[in-house]
Coordinates of C-alpha atoms and ligand atoms in Angstrom, one line a residue:
X1 CA 49.9 43.0 29.9
X2 CA 52.4 40.1 30.0
X3 CA 51.4 37.0 28.0
X4 CA 51.4 33.8 30.0
X5 CA 54.3 31.5 29.3
X6 CA 53.6 28.1 27.8
X7 CA 52.8 25.0 30.0
X8 CA 51.8 27.2 32.9
X9 CA 48.3 26.2 33.8
X10 CA 47.1 23.4 36.0
X11 CA 43.5 23.8 34.9
X12 CA 42.5 24.4 31.4
X13 CA 39.0 24.8 30.0
X14 CA 38.6 24.3 26.2
X15 CA 35.4 25.5 24.4
X16 CA 34.6 26.6 20.9
X17 CA 33.7 30.1 22.1
X18 CA 35.8 32.1 24.5
X19 CA 33.9 33.7 27.4
X20 CA 34.4 37.0 25.6
X21 CA 33.8 38.3 22.1
X22 CA 36.0 40.9 20.4
X23 CA 34.1 44.0 19.3
X24 CA 35.6 46.7 17.2
X25 CA 33.9 50.1 17.7
X26 CA 33.2 52.7 15.0
X27 CA 36.5 54.4 15.7
X28 CA 38.4 51.1 15.3
X29 CA 38.8 50.7 19.1
X30 CA 38.9 47.1 20.4
X31 CA 36.8 45.9 23.4
X32 CA 35.6 42.6 24.7
X33 CA 32.0 41.7 25.6
X34 CA 30.5 38.5 27.1
X35 CA 29.5 35.9 24.6
X36 CA 25.9 34.7 24.4
X37 CA 24.8 31.2 25.5
X38 CA 24.4 29.2 28.7
X39 CA 27.9 27.6 28.6
X40 CA 29.7 30.9 29.3
X41 CA 27.3 31.9 32.0
X42 CA 27.8 28.5 33.6
X43 CA 31.6 28.4 33.5
X44 CA 32.7 31.9 34.1
X45 CA 32.4 31.9 37.9
X46 CA 34.2 28.5 38.1
X47 CA 37.1 29.8 36.0
X48 CA 37.5 32.9 38.2
X49 CA 37.8 30.7 41.3
X50 CA 40.2 28.2 39.8
X51 CA 42.6 30.7 38.2
X52 CA 43.0 28.6 35.1
X53 CA 43.3 29.2 31.3
X54 CA 40.5 29.2 28.8
X55 CA 41.2 28.1 25.2
X56 CA 38.7 29.1 22.6
X57 CA 37.7 31.1 19.6
X58 CA 37.2 34.9 19.7
X59 CA 34.1 34.8 17.5
X60 CA 35.5 36.4 14.3
X61 CA 37.3 35.2 11.3
X62 CA 41.1 35.3 10.9
X63 CA 41.8 37.4 14.0
X64 CA 45.2 36.7 15.5
X65 CA 45.4 37.7 19.1
X66 CA 48.1 37.0 21.6
X67 CA 47.0 35.3 24.9
X68 CA 45.8 37.9 27.4
X69 CA 44.0 38.3 30.7
X70 CA 40.4 39.4 31.0
X71 CA 38.7 40.1 34.2
X72 CA 40.7 37.4 36.1
X73 CA 40.6 34.8 33.3
X74 CA 43.6 33.9 31.2
X75 CA 42.5 33.8 27.6
X76 CA 44.2 31.7 24.9
X77 CA 42.6 32.5 21.5
X78 CA 42.4 29.9 18.7
X79 CA 42.2 31.4 15.2
X80 CA 39.4 30.3 12.8
X81 CA 39.5 31.3 9.2
X82 CA 36.4 32.1 7.2
X83 CA 36.7 28.6 5.7
X84 CA 36.8 27.0 9.2
X85 CA 33.8 29.0 10.3
X86 CA 31.8 27.8 7.2
X87 CA 32.9 24.2 7.5
X88 CA 33.8 23.4 11.1
X89 CA 31.4 25.8 12.9
X90 CA 28.4 26.6 10.7
X91 CA 28.7 23.3 8.8
X92 CA 29.7 20.3 10.8
X93 CA 28.9 21.7 14.3
X94 CA 25.7 23.5 13.6
X95 CA 24.3 21.9 10.4
X96 CA 25.3 18.3 11.1
X97 CA 25.8 17.6 14.8
X98 CA 23.3 20.2 16.2
X99 CA 20.2 19.0 14.3
X100 CA 21.3 15.3 14.7
X101 CA 21.8 15.5 18.4
X102 CA 18.5 17.4 18.8
X103 CA 16.3 14.5 17.5
X104 CA 16.6 15.6 13.8
X105 CA 14.1 18.4 14.4
X106 CA 15.8 19.9 11.3
X107 CA 17.4 17.6 8.8
X108 CA 21.2 17.2 9.4
X109 CA 23.5 17.7 6.3
X110 CA 26.4 15.4 5.8
X111 CA 29.4 16.8 3.9
X112 CA 32.8 15.2 3.8
X113 CA 34.6 18.5 3.5
X114 CA 32.8 19.7 6.7
X115 CA 34.0 16.6 8.5
X116 CA 37.6 17.0 7.3
X117 CA 37.7 20.5 8.5
X118 CA 36.1 19.5 11.9
X119 CA 39.0 17.1 12.4
X120 CA 41.6 19.8 11.4
X121 CA 40.1 22.4 13.7
X122 CA 39.7 20.0 16.6
X123 CA 43.4 19.2 16.2
X124 CA 44.2 23.0 16.4
X125 CA 42.3 23.3 19.7
X126 CA 44.0 20.2 21.0
X127 CA 47.5 21.6 20.1
X128 CA 46.7 25.0 21.6
X129 CA 45.6 23.2 24.8
X130 CA 48.6 21.0 25.0
X131 CA 50.9 24.0 24.6
X132 CA 49.5 25.8 27.8
X133 CA 48.7 22.8 30.0
X134 CA 51.2 22.1 32.8
X135 CA 52.5 18.6 33.4
X136 CA 49.7 16.5 34.9
X137 CA 47.2 19.3 34.4
X138 CA 43.4 18.8 34.4
X139 CA 41.8 19.7 31.1
X140 CA 38.0 20.2 30.8
X141 CA 36.8 20.1 27.2
X142 CA 33.3 21.5 26.5
X143 CA 30.6 20.5 24.1
X144 CA 29.8 19.0 20.7
X145 CA 32.1 21.2 18.6
X146 CA 35.2 19.6 20.2
X147 CA 34.4 15.9 20.5
X148 CA 37.7 14.7 19.0
X149 CA 39.8 16.8 21.3
X150 CA 39.9 14.3 24.2
X151 CA 41.6 11.6 22.2
X152 CA 43.8 14.0 20.4
X153 CA 45.1 15.4 23.7
X154 CA 45.6 11.9 25.1
X155 CA 47.8 11.0 22.1
X156 CA 50.0 14.1 22.5
X157 CA 49.8 14.5 26.3
X158 CA 49.2 11.2 28.2
X159 CA 50.1 12.9 31.5
X160 CA 46.8 15.0 31.4
X161 CA 43.6 14.2 33.2
X162 CA 40.9 14.9 30.6
X163 CA 37.2 15.6 31.2
X164 CA 34.5 16.2 28.6
X165 CA 31.1 17.7 29.1
X166 CA 28.4 17.6 26.4
X167 CA 26.0 20.5 27.0
X168 CA 23.5 19.3 24.4
X169 CA 21.6 16.0 24.3
X170 CA 23.2 12.8 23.1
X171 CA 20.7 11.2 20.8
X172 CA 19.3 7.6 20.8
X173 CA 21.3 5.1 18.8
X174 CA 18.8 4.9 16.0
X175 CA 19.4 8.6 15.3
X176 CA 23.1 8.7 16.2
X177 CA 23.8 5.9 13.8
X178 CA 23.0 8.1 10.8
X179 CA 26.3 9.9 11.3
X180 CA 28.8 8.7 8.7
X181 CA 31.6 9.4 11.3
X182 CA 29.9 7.8 14.2
X183 CA 32.8 5.6 15.2
X184 CA 35.4 8.4 15.0
X185 CA 33.3 10.6 17.2
X186 CA 33.0 7.9 19.9
X187 CA 36.8 7.2 19.7
X188 CA 37.4 10.9 20.1
X189 CA 35.2 11.2 23.2
X190 CA 36.6 8.0 24.8
X191 CA 39.9 9.7 25.1
X192 CA 38.5 11.4 28.1
X193 CA 38.6 10.0 31.7
X194 CA 35.1 11.3 32.5
X195 CA 32.4 12.1 29.9
X196 CA 29.6 14.1 31.4
X197 CA 26.0 14.5 30.1
X198 CA 23.1 16.5 31.1
X199 CA 20.5 13.7 31.6
X200 CA 20.7 10.1 32.6
X201 CA 19.0 9.3 29.3
X202 CA 21.9 11.0 27.4
X203 CA 24.5 9.0 29.2
X204 CA 22.5 5.9 28.5
X205 CA 22.3 6.7 24.8
X206 CA 26.0 7.2 24.7
X207 CA 26.8 3.8 26.5
X208 CA 24.4 2.1 24.1
X209 CA 26.2 3.6 21.1
X210 CA 29.6 2.4 22.6
X211 CA 28.2 -1.1 23.0
X212 CA 26.8 -1.2 19.4
X213 CA 29.8 0.3 17.7
X214 CA 32.9 -0.7 19.7
X215 CA 34.2 -3.8 21.4
X216 CA 34.7 -2.0 24.8
X217 CA 32.9 -3.6 27.8
X218 CA 30.5 -1.3 29.6
X219 CA 29.1 -1.7 33.1
X220 CA 26.7 0.8 34.5
X221 CA 28.5 4.1 34.2
X222 CA 32.0 2.8 33.3
X223 CA 33.5 1.7 30.1
X224 CA 36.7 -0.4 29.8
X225 CA 38.5 1.0 26.8
X226 CA 40.7 -1.7 25.4
X227 CA 43.8 -0.8 23.3
X228 CA 46.1 -3.2 21.5
X229 CA 49.1 -4.3 23.7
X230 CA 48.0 -2.1 26.6
X231 CA 46.0 -2.4 29.8
X232 CA 42.5 -1.3 29.3
X233 CA 41.6 2.2 30.5
X234 CA 38.5 3.0 32.5
X235 CA 36.2 5.8 31.2
X236 CA 33.3 7.1 33.2
X237 CA 30.2 8.3 31.4
X238 CA 27.4 9.7 33.5
X239 CA 25.1 12.6 34.0
X240 CA 25.9 15.9 35.7
X241 CA 23.0 18.2 35.2
X242 CA 24.4 21.7 34.7
X243 CA 23.1 24.7 36.6
X244 CA 23.5 28.5 37.0
X245 CA 25.2 30.9 39.3
X246 CA 22.0 31.0 41.4
X247 CA 23.1 33.5 44.1
X248 CA 24.0 36.2 41.6
X249 CA 20.6 36.0 40.0
X250 CA 18.9 36.3 43.4
X251 CA 21.1 39.1 44.5
X252 CA 20.4 41.1 41.4
X253 CA 16.7 40.5 41.7
X254 CA 16.8 41.8 45.3
X255 CA 18.2 45.2 44.1
X256 CA 15.7 48.0 44.3
X257 CA 16.8 49.4 40.9
X258 CA 16.1 46.0 39.2
X259 CA 12.6 45.9 40.8
X260 CA 12.0 49.4 39.7
X261 CA 13.0 48.4 36.2
X262 CA 10.6 45.4 36.4
X263 CA 7.7 47.8 37.2
X264 CA 8.7 50.1 34.3
X265 CA 8.7 47.2 31.9
X266 CA 5.1 46.3 33.0
X267 CA 4.0 49.8 32.6
X268 CA 5.6 50.1 29.2
X269 CA 3.5 47.1 28.1
X270 CA 0.3 48.9 29.1
X271 CA 0.1 47.3 32.6
X272 CA -1.6 44.0 31.5
X273 CA -2.9 41.7 34.2
X274 CA -0.5 39.0 33.1
X275 CA 2.9 39.3 31.4
X276 CA 4.1 36.1 29.8
X277 CA 7.7 35.7 28.8
X278 CA 9.8 33.6 26.4
X279 CA 13.6 34.0 26.3
X280 CA 15.5 31.9 23.8
X281 CA 18.3 32.0 21.2
X282 CA 16.5 32.1 17.9
X283 CA 16.8 28.4 17.3
X284 CA 14.5 25.8 15.8
X285 CA 15.0 23.5 18.9
X286 CA 13.3 26.1 21.2
X287 CA 9.7 25.6 20.0
X288 CA 9.1 29.3 19.6
X289 CA 6.6 28.7 16.8
X290 CA 4.7 26.2 18.9
X291 CA 4.4 28.7 21.7
X292 CA 3.2 31.4 19.3
X293 CA 0.7 29.1 17.7
X294 CA -0.8 28.2 21.1
X295 CA -0.9 31.9 22.2
X296 CA -2.5 33.0 18.9
X297 CA -5.2 30.3 19.1
X298 CA -6.0 31.3 22.7
X299 CA -6.5 34.9 21.6
X300 CA -8.6 33.8 18.6
X301 CA -10.8 31.6 20.8
X302 CA -11.2 34.4 23.4
X303 CA -9.8 32.2 26.1
X304 CA -7.2 35.0 26.6
X305 CA -7.6 38.7 25.8
X306 CA -5.0 41.0 24.5
X307 CA -6.1 43.6 27.1
X308 CA -5.2 41.2 29.9
X309 CA -2.2 39.2 28.6
X310 CA 1.0 40.2 26.8
X311 CA 3.6 37.8 25.6
X312 CA 7.2 39.3 25.6
X313 CA 9.4 37.2 23.3
X314 CA 13.1 37.8 23.5
X315 CA 14.8 35.9 20.6
X316 CA 18.5 36.5 20.6
X317 CA 20.2 36.3 17.2
X318 CA 22.1 33.1 16.6
X319 CA 24.1 31.3 13.8
X320 CA 22.6 33.8 11.3
X321 CA 24.4 32.5 8.2
X322 CA 23.0 28.9 8.6
X323 CA 20.0 28.5 6.2
X324 CA 17.8 26.8 8.8
X325 CA 18.2 29.7 11.1
X326 CA 17.4 32.3 8.4
X327 CA 14.3 30.4 7.5
X328 CA 13.2 30.2 11.2
X329 CA 13.6 33.9 11.7
X330 CA 11.4 34.6 8.7
X331 CA 8.8 32.2 10.0
X332 CA 8.8 33.5 13.5
X333 CA 8.7 37.1 12.5
X334 CA 5.8 36.5 10.0
X335 CA 3.9 34.7 12.8
X336 CA 4.5 37.5 15.3
X337 CA 3.4 40.1 12.7
X338 CA 0.2 38.2 12.0
X339 CA -0.7 37.8 15.6
X340 CA -0.1 41.4 16.3
X341 CA -2.0 42.4 13.2
X342 CA -5.0 40.2 14.0
X343 CA -5.3 40.9 17.8
X344 CA -3.3 44.0 18.7
X345 CA -5.2 47.2 19.7
X346 CA -4.0 50.8 19.8
X347 CA -3.1 50.4 23.5
X348 CA -2.1 46.7 23.7
X349 CA 0.3 44.7 21.6
X350 CA -0.2 40.9 21.7
X351 CA 3.4 40.0 21.3
X352 CA 6.3 42.3 22.2
X353 CA 9.1 40.8 20.1
X354 CA 12.8 41.6 20.6
X355 CA 15.5 40.3 18.3
X356 CA 18.4 41.1 20.6
X357 CA 20.3 39.8 23.5
X358 CA 20.0 41.8 26.7
X359 CA 22.5 42.2 29.6
X360 CA 21.9 40.2 32.7
X361 CA 20.4 43.2 34.7
X362 CA 17.7 43.6 32.1
X363 CA 17.0 39.9 32.0
X364 CA 16.5 39.7 35.7
X365 CA 14.1 42.7 35.6
X366 CA 12.2 40.8 32.8
X367 CA 12.0 37.7 35.0
X368 CA 10.6 39.7 37.8
X369 CA 8.1 41.4 35.5
X370 CA 6.9 38.1 34.1
X371 CA 4.0 36.2 35.8
X372 CA 4.6 33.2 33.5
X373 CA 7.7 32.0 31.8
X374 CA 7.1 29.8 28.7
X375 CA 9.9 27.2 27.9
X376 CA 8.5 25.1 25.1
X377 CA 11.7 23.6 23.6
X378 CA 11.3 20.5 21.4
X379 CA 14.6 19.3 22.7
X380 CA 17.1 21.1 24.9
X381 CA 20.1 19.7 26.8
X382 CA 19.2 21.6 30.0
X383 CA 17.6 25.1 29.4
X384 CA 19.2 27.5 31.8
X385 CA 16.6 30.2 31.2
X386 CA 14.2 28.0 33.3
X387 CA 16.6 27.9 36.2
X388 CA 17.4 31.7 35.9
X389 CA 13.7 32.5 36.2
X390 CA 13.4 30.3 39.3
X391 CA 16.6 31.8 40.8
X392 CA 15.4 35.3 40.3
X393 CA 12.0 34.8 41.9
X394 CA 13.0 35.4 45.5
X395 CA 9.4 36.5 46.0
X396 CA 8.2 32.9 45.5
X397 CA 5.9 34.0 42.8
X398 CA 5.7 33.3 39.0
X399 CA 4.7 30.2 37.1
X400 CA 7.0 28.1 35.0
X401 CA 5.6 26.3 32.0
X402 CA 8.3 23.8 31.0
X403 CA 8.7 21.4 28.2
X404 CA 9.3 17.8 29.2
X405 CA 11.9 17.6 26.5
X406 CA 14.3 19.8 28.4
X407 CA 17.0 18.5 30.8
X408 CA 15.6 21.0 33.4
X409 CA 12.3 19.0 33.5
X410 CA 14.2 16.2 35.2
X411 CA 14.7 18.5 38.2
X412 CA 11.9 21.1 38.1
X413 CA 9.0 18.7 38.5
X414 CA 6.8 21.4 40.1
X415 CA 6.7 23.4 36.9
X416 CA 3.7 22.9 34.6
X417 CA 5.2 20.2 32.4
X418 CA 4.1 20.3 28.8
X419 CA 4.5 18.4 25.5
X420 CA 4.9 21.4 23.2
X421 CA 3.8 19.3 20.2
X422 CA 0.4 18.9 21.8
X423 CA -0.9 22.4 21.1
X424 CA -4.2 21.8 23.0
X425 CA -2.3 20.6 26.0
X426 CA 0.0 23.6 25.8
X427 CA -2.9 25.9 25.6
X428 CA -4.5 24.4 28.6
X429 CA -1.2 24.7 30.6
X430 CA -0.9 28.4 29.6
X431 CA -4.5 29.1 30.8
X432 CA -3.8 27.1 34.0
X433 CA -0.6 29.2 34.5
X434 CA -2.5 32.5 34.0
X435 CA -5.3 31.5 36.4
X436 CA -3.2 29.7 39.0
X437 CA -4.1 30.8 42.6
X438 CA -1.4 32.5 44.6
X439 CA -1.1 29.6 47.1
X440 CA -0.3 27.1 44.4
X441 CA 2.1 29.5 42.7
X442 CA 4.0 30.0 45.9
X443 CA 4.2 26.3 46.8
X444 CA 5.5 25.3 43.4
X445 CA 8.0 28.1 43.1
X446 CA 9.3 27.4 46.6
X447 CA 9.9 23.8 45.8
X448 CA 11.7 24.7 42.6
X449 CA 13.8 27.4 44.2
X450 CA 15.0 24.9 46.9
X451 CA 16.3 22.7 44.1
X452 CA 18.0 25.4 42.1
X453 CA 19.5 27.0 45.2
X454 CA 21.0 23.7 46.3
X455 CA 22.2 22.6 42.9
X456 CA 24.0 25.6 41.5
X457 CA 26.8 25.7 38.9
X458 CA 29.5 25.6 41.6
X459 CA 28.1 22.3 42.8
X460 CA 27.9 21.1 39.2
X461 CA 31.6 21.8 38.5
X462 CA 32.9 20.5 41.8
X463 CA 30.9 17.3 41.3
X464 CA 32.4 16.9 37.8
X465 CA 35.9 17.7 38.9
X466 CA 35.7 15.5 42.0
X467 CA 34.6 12.6 39.8
X468 CA 37.5 13.4 37.4
X469 CA 39.9 13.3 40.4
X470 CA 38.5 9.9 41.5
X471 CA 38.9 8.6 38.0
X472 CA 42.5 9.8 37.8
X473 CA 43.3 8.0 41.0
X474 CA 41.4 4.9 39.8
X475 CA 39.1 5.0 42.7
X476 CA 35.8 5.2 40.9
X477 CA 33.3 2.5 41.8
X478 CA 32.5 0.8 38.5
X479 CA 29.3 -0.7 40.1
X480 CA 27.8 2.8 40.1
X481 CA 24.3 2.1 38.6
X482 CA 23.3 4.0 35.5
X483 CA 19.8 4.5 36.7
X484 CA 19.6 6.8 39.7
X485 CA 16.5 7.5 41.7
X486 CA 13.9 9.8 40.2
X487 CA 15.1 12.6 42.5
X488 CA 18.7 13.1 41.3
X489 CA 21.0 12.9 44.3
X490 CA 24.0 15.3 44.1
X491 CA 26.1 14.1 47.0
X492 CA 29.0 12.3 45.5
X493 CA 30.2 10.8 48.8
X494 CA 27.3 8.4 49.0
X495 CA 27.8 7.1 45.5
X496 CA 31.6 6.9 45.0
X497 CA 34.0 4.7 46.9
X498 CA 36.6 6.7 48.5
Ligands
G6P1 C1 24.5 26.2 23.1 C2 25.7 25.4 23.0 C3 27.0 26.2 23.2 C4 27.0 27.4 22.4 C5 25.7 28.2 22.6 C6 25.6 29.5 21.7 O1 24.3 26.6 24.4 O2 25.6 24.3 23.9 O3 28.1 25.4 23.0 O4 28.1 28.2 22.6 O5 24.6 27.4 22.3 O6 25.8 29.1 20.3 P1 27.0 29.6 19.4 O7 26.9 28.8 18.2 O8 26.6 31.1 19.2 O9 28.2 29.5 20.2

């Protein structure tokens, strides 16, 4: 296949991970599989439609691959060495920024060599992007691993329009200010024309950090970035809650073979009255331990019985060389083993635990098989699993128990909202979910489905890109208030001057 020539693409997405992973089979044959994580799921359909390029890492050390085309997406691989993976990816991205931005649930580590490598690798991503972006192209940089890329790109390519979207939370200033490189990160982000966040609260936290650490004036959702001897530049920072490719989940769920598979799954579990489901990357932000604790106590107290209720926990492997993740895996697997040892019978397991990722077909079958989905994250930018469950339930059935510390809880108000730290409250919500009458289940699921069907990932990306276009033309209304009504309104027309 011909490689794309440089400076060809009018739309470029940049993310740490490519939407595909390189897999070498036992015979040395090369193939590409979809990467895990919500980001890829969210952006793949957008990229196909836009016919752009995607700059990112192929998921393995020192693999040099020429740009290529995969399933309608132009792929531009960036090489990471083993040192880069240890310092930029596992270190600064996932052992400094990840825990810091998730409310320091795990303690962040600060190492100067990690930071130095983060700067270096961000520059590599910026250079690879500058090399493929056409004159006046739109570039959309994704997530916390690449926060310096916007300003690096602005320095080398002032002709570009640059968007940045942070998929994870942006922490309150009192937490953010721990970061030894807090000013450099803000300067990096402020190179963008539009900086998007999941929640209104995240955008607010960011603006507050800008006010505390820089001299730039902020008003509502806009920031006037002053530079010596130049006119100030307007940067927009506001929320754009991400979503999923809703229709494709519903379409899959409507397929008879998927419904058949859902039945098989229930039968395989011993046909319990209630199947509860948890689906997460094995990450300490997801509150898997809290969920297991609540479930174990309910069984111990006899409020739930192992004959009636099974919890299926899918925990997909993630960042397995980072110490906090290894420790988490040990803790979770010990707890699952204890619960099963204490409460399992010959015919019924309490927890059906799976340490793998599954293809989308199997996930949708699981969503259909599950009477209750438990999302108990201690902090989560959005949580797309909650939206996937809702999208799949075309039968208007199923109960969502949802942590109020997820971005999704801003929109899915008809879920049973829980504080996962409050184990008694979580237990009550689980029992309420198991016992919820059909009418109540239907009413709640219908309301949530309306929301997720209206606000899908196409809408998210077009809202972001329209805002980027308004910013480029200097037609953004700087009086846009930061606080939006409780019910987030998606129509840009009402809120932007045209
Ligand atoms: C989260 C992050 C993504 C990341 C994904 C998977 O969703 O926001 O940026 O790609 O987790 O994590 P990994 O470290 O495997 O890329």
